[in-house]
Coordinates of C-alpha atoms and ligand atoms in Angstrom, one line a residue:
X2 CA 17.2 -2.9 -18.8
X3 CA 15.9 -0.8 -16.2
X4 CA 15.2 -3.3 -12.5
X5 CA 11.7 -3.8 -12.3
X6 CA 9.1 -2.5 -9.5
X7 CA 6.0 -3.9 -8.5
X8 CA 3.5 -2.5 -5.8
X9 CA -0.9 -3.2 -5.3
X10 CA -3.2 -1.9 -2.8
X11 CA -6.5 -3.4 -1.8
X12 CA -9.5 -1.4 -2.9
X13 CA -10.8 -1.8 0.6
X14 CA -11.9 2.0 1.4
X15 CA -10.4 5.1 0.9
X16 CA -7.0 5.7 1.4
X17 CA -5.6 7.4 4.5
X18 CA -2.2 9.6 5.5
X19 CA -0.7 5.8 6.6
X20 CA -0.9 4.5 3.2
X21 CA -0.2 7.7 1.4
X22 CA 3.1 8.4 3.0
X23 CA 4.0 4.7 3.8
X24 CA 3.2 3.5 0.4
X25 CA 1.2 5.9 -2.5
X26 CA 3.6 9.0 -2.0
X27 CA 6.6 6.7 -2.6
X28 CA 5.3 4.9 -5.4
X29 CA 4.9 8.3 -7.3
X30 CA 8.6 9.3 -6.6
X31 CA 9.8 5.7 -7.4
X32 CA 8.2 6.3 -10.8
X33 CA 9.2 9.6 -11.4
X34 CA 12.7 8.7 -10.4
X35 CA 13.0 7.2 -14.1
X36 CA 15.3 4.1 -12.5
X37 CA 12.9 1.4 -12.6
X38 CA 10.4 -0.3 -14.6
X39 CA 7.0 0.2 -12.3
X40 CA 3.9 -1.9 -12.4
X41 CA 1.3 -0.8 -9.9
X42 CA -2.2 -2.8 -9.7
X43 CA -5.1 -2.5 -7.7
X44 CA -5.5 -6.2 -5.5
X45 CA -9.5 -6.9 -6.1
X46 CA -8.9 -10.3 -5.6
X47 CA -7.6 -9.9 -2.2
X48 CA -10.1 -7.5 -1.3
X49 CA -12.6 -10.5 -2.0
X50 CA -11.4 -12.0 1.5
X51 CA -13.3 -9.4 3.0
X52 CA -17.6 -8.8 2.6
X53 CA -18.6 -5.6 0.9
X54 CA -21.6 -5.6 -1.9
X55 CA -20.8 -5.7 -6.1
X56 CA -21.4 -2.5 -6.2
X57 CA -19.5 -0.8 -3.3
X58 CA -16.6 -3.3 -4.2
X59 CA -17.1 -1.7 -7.9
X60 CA -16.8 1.8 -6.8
X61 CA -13.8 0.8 -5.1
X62 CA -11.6 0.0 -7.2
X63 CA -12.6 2.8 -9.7
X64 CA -11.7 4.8 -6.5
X65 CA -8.1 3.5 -6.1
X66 CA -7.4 3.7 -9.6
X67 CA -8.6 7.4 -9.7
X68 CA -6.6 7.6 -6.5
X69 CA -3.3 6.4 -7.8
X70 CA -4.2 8.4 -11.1
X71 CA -4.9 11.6 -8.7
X72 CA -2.1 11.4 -6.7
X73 CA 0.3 11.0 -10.0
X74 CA 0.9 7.4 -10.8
X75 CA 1.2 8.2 -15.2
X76 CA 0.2 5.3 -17.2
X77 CA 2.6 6.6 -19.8
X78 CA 5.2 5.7 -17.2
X79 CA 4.2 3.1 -15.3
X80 CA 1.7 -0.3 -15.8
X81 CA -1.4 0.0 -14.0
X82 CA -3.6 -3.1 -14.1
X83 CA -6.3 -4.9 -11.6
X84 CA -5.1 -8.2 -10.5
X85 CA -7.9 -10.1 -11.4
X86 CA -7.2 -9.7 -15.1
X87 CA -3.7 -11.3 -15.0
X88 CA -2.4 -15.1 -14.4
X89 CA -1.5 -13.9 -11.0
X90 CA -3.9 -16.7 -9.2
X91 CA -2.5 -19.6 -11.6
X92 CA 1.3 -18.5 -9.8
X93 CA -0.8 -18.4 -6.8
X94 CA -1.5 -22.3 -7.0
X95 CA 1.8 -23.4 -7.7
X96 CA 3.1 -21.5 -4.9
X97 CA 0.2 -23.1 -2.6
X98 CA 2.2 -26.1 -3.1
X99 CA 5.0 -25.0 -1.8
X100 CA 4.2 -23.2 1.2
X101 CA 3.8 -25.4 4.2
X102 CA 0.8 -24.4 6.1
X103 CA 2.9 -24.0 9.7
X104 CA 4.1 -20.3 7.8
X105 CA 0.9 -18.8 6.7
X106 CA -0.5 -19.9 10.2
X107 CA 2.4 -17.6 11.8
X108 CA 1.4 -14.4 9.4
X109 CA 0.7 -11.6 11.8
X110 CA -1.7 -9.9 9.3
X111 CA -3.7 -12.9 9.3
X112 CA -3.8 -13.7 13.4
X113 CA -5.1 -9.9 13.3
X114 CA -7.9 -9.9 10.7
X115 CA -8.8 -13.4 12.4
X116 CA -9.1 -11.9 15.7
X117 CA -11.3 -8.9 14.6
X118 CA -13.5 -10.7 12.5
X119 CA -13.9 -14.2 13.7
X120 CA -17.2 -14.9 11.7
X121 CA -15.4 -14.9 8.4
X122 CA -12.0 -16.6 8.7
X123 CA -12.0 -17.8 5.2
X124 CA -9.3 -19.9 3.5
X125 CA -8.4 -16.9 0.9
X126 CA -7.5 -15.1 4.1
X127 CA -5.0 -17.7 5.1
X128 CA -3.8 -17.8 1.6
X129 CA -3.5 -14.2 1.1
X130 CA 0.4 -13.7 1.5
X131 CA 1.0 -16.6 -1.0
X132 CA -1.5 -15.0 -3.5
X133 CA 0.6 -11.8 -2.9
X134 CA 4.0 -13.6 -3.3
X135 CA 2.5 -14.6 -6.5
X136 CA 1.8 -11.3 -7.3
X137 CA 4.8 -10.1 -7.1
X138 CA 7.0 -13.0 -8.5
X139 CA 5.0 -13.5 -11.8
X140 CA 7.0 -10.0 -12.8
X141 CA 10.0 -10.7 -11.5
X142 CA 11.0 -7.4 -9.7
X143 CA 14.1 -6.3 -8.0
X144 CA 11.7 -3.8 -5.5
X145 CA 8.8 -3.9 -3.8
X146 CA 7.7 -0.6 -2.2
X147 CA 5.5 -0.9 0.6
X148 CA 4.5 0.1 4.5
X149 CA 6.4 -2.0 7.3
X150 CA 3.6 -4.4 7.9
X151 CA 3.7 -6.0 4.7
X152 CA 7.6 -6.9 5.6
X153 CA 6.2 -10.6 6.7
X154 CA 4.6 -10.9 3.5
X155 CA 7.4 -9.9 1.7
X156 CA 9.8 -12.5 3.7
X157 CA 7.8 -15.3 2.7
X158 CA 7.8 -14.0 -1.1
X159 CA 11.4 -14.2 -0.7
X160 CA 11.1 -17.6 1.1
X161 CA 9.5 -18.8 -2.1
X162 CA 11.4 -17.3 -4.7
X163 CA 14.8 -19.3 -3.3
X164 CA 12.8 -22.5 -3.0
X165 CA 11.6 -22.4 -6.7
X166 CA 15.2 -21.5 -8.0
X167 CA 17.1 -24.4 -5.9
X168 CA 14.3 -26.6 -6.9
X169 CA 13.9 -25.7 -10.5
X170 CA 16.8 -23.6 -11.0
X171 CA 17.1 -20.0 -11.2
X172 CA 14.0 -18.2 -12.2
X173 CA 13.3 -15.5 -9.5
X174 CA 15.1 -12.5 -8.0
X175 CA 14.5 -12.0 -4.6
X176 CA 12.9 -8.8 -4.5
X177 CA 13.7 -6.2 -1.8
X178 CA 11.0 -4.0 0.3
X179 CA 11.6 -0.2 -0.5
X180 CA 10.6 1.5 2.8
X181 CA 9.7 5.2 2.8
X182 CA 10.6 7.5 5.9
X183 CA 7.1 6.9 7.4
X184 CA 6.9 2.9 7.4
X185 CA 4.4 2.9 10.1
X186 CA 2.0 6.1 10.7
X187 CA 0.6 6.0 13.9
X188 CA -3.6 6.1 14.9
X189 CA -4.5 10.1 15.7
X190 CA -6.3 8.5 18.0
X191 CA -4.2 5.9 19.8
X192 CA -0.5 6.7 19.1
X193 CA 0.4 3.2 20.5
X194 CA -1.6 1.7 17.0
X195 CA -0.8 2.1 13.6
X196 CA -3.3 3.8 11.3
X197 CA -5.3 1.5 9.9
X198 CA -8.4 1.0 7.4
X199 CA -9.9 -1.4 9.8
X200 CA -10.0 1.5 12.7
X201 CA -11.7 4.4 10.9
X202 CA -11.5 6.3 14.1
X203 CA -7.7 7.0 14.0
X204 CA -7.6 7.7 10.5
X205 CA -7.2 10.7 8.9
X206 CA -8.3 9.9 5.1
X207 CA -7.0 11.8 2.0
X208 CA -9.9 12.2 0.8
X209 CA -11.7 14.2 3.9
X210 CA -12.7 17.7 3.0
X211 CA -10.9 20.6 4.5
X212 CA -13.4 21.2 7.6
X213 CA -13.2 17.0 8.8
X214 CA -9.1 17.6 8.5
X215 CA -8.9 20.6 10.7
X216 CA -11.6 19.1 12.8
X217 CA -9.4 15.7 13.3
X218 CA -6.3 17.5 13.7
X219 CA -7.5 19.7 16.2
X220 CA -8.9 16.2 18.0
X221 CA -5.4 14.2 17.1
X222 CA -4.1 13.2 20.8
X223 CA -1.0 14.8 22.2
X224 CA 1.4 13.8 24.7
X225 CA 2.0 15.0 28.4
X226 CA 3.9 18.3 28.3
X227 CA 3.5 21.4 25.8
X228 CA 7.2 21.5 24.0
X229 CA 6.6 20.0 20.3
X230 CA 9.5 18.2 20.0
X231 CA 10.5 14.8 18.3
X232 CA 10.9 11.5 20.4
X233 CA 9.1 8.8 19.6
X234 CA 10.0 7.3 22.7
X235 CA 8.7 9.3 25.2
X236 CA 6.4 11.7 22.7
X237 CA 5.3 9.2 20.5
X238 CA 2.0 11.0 19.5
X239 CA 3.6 14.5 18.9
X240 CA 6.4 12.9 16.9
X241 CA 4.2 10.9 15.0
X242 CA 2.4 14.6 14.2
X243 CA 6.1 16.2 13.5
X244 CA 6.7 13.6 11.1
X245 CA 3.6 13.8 9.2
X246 CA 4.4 17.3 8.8
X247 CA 7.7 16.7 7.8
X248 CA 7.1 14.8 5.0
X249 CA 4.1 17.3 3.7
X250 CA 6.3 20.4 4.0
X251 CA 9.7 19.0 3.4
X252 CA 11.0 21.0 6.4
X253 CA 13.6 18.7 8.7
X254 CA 12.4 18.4 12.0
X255 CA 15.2 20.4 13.5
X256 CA 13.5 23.3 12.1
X257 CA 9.9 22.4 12.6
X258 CA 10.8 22.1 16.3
X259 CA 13.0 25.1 15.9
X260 CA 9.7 27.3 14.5
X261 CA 7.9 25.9 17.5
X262 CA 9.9 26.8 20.5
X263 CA 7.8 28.2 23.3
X264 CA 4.5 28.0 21.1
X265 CA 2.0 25.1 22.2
X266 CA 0.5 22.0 20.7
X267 CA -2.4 23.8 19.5
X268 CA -1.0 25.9 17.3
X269 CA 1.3 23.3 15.7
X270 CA -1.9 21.4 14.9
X271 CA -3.6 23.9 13.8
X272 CA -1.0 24.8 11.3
X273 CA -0.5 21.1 10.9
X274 CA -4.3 20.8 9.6
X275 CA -3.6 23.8 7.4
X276 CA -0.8 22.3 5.8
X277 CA -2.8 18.9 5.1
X278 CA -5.9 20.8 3.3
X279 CA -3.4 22.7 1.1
X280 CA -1.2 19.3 0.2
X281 CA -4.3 17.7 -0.9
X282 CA -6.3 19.5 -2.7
X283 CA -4.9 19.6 -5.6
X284 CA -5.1 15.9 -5.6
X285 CA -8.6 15.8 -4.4
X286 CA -9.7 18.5 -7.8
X287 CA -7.8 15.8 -10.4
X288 CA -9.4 12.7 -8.5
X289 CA -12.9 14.6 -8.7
X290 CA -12.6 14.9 -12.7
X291 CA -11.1 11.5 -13.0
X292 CA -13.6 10.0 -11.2
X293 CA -16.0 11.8 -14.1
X294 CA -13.7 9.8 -16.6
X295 CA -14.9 6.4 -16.1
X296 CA -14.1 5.6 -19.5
X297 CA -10.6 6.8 -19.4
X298 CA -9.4 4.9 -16.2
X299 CA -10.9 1.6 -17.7
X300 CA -8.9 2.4 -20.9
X301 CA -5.7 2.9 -18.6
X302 CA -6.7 -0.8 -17.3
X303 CA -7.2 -2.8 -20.4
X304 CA -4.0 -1.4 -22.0
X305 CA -2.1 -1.8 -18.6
X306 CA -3.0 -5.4 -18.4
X307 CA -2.1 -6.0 -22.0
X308 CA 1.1 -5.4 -20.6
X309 CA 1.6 -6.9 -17.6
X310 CA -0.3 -10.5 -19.3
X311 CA 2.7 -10.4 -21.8
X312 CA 5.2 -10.6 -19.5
X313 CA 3.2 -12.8 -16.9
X314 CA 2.3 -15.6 -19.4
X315 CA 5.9 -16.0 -20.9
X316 CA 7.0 -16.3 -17.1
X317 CA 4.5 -18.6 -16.2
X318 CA 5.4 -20.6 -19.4
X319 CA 8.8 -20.6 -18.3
X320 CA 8.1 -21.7 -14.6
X321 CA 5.5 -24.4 -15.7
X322 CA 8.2 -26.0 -18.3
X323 CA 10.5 -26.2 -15.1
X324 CA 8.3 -28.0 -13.1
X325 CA 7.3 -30.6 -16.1
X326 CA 4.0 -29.3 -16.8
X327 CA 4.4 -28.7 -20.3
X328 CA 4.6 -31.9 -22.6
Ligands
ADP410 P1 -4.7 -0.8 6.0 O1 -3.9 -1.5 7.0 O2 -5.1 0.5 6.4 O3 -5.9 -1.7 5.6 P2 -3.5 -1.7 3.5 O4 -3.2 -3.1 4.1 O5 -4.5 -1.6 2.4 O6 -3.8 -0.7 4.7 O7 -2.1 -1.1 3.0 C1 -1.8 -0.5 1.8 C2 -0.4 0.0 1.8 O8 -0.2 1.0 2.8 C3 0.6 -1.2 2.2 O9 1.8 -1.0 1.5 C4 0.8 -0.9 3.7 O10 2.0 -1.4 4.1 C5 0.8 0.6 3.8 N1 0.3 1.1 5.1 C6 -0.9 0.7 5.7 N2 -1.0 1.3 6.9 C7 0.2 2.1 7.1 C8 0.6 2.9 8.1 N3 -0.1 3.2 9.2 N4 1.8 3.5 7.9 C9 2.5 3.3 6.8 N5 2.2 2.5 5.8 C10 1.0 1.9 5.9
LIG411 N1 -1.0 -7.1 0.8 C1 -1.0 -5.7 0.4 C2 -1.7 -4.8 1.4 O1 -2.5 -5.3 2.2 C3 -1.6 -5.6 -1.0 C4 -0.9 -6.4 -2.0 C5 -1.4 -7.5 -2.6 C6 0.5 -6.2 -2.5 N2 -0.4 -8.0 -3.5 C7 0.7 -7.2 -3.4 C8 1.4 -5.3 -2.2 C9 2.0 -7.3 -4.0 C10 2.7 -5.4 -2.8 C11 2.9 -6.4 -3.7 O2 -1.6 -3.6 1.3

């Protein structure tokens, strides 16, 4: 049996270059790969810890399924399935009891969303990371692909799975993170803060037409100097640039500096914008006739939570026997 991988997004907005090459571009290769057995599901309950209307919150979620569709996720190869139609929450509980609260209180994700939106510091946002370890755990996976700021989250999934199996006995593996080369994009606009949904400023979404890229690129901040050369430490807006274009063209940074020699930053962004309309539009065609499909992507849902519900409820059944629920 092939190890199993499990990965979600929150269907929160559109996606940007952060999530794309920290998370989506990898989750495509893992699949393709044909080493692992890949769920991927869109995390509409988590996205309920923030406010957006029914309908916008609709529309998002058709979105990142389209998205993950778009960008190559294939339900023939992989189990794609919105959380909210799986037991994940009923794990969820369980693992509430186990969690003391001094460890969600810690989560960096959480002191952040606190701090920027202090009017709605709701209990599902405290509980996100054990809702996430539930996630995960109900499935069982070796792998968990994901950007470096769900690491925490991960920890404490980990955390969980060893106290269950010396508790109950074994039952869990203790999944590892799968990083990709870009863990952490940085903000085009602050290269001292990660990209981020919740700064739309910095962002540079995958789903901006041609004329927004090359207009953000050309507005992408630079570094003191002209030479476009990698070092995070003392160029960390350029190298966050070089890298972007690294992973889009597959060139090594030797020779992306190498082609640069002696030409400015302008130039290198300008080509660097170029090279961003061409990588996605191709994706942003599919996702424009998928998004037509409406029928299609909820058919890809129902099936792919056929799926994942089979193998969640005969681990739940398991875990509950352990713990003397069943009599
Ligand atoms: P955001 O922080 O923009 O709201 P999410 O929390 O929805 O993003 O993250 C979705 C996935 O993308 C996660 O696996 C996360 O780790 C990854 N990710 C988010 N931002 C970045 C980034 N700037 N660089 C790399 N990966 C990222
Ligand atoms: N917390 C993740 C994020 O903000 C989304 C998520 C929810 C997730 N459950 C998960 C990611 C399980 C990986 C595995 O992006």
């Amino acid at each position: 049996m092939k190890p199993v991988l499990i990965s979600g997004m929150q269907p929160t907005g559109h996606l940007h270059l952060g999530n794309y090459l920290g998370a989506l571009k990898n989750f495509v290769n893992l699949q393709n790969s044909g080493r692992y057995e890949c769920f991927f599901f869109v995390a509409d309950y988590h996205s309920l810890t923030e406010h957006f209307e029914p309908e916008e919150r609709r529309n998002y979620i058709l979105d990142l399924v389209a998205t993950y569709l778009a960008a190559g996720l294939d339900p023939k190869k992989s189990t794609l399935f919105l959380q909210s139609t799986t037991h994940n929450t009923e794990l969820g509980w369980i693992f509430n009891t186990m969690t003391p609260f001094g460890e969600l209180r810690r989560m960096t994700q959480f002191k952040d969303k606190s701090e920027s939106d202090p009017h709605n510091i709701n209990v599902g946002l405290f509980d996100y990371p054990v809702l996430m370890a539930a996630d995960i755990l109900l499935y069982n996976p070796s792998y968990v692909p994901v950007g470096e700021d769900q690491l925490q989250h991960l920890e404490l999934t980990r955390t969980l799975a060893r106290k269950f199996n010396t508790k109950f006995g074994k039952t869990f593996n203790e999944p590892q993170p799968l990083l990709t080369e870009v863990p952490r994009l940085m903000s085009l606009d602050d290269a001292a803060r990660k990209m981020s949904k919740s700064r739309p400023a910095g962002c540079l979404f995958i789903d901006d037409t041609p004329d927004m890229i090359r207009e953000k690129m050309k507005r992408a901040v630079t570094d003191s100097g002209k030479e476009v050369r990698y070092d995070p430490k003392t160029k960390q807006a350029v190298s966050n640039l070089i890298l972007i274009y690294a992973t889009l063209s597959g060139q090594s940074i030797k020779k992306i500096e190498k082609n640069y020699e002696g030409k400015g930053y302008g130039e290198f962004k300008r080509d660097l914008g170029e090279l961003i309309v061409k990588f996605f539009a191709p994706f942003q065609k599919k996702k424009k006739t998928l998004l037509k499909k409406q029928v299609l992507v909820k058919r890809v849902l129902t099936r792919g939570a056929q799926k994942a519900n089979k193998i969640g409820l005969q681990k739940l059944s398991e875990i509950k026997k352990k713990m003397g629920l069943v009599i």
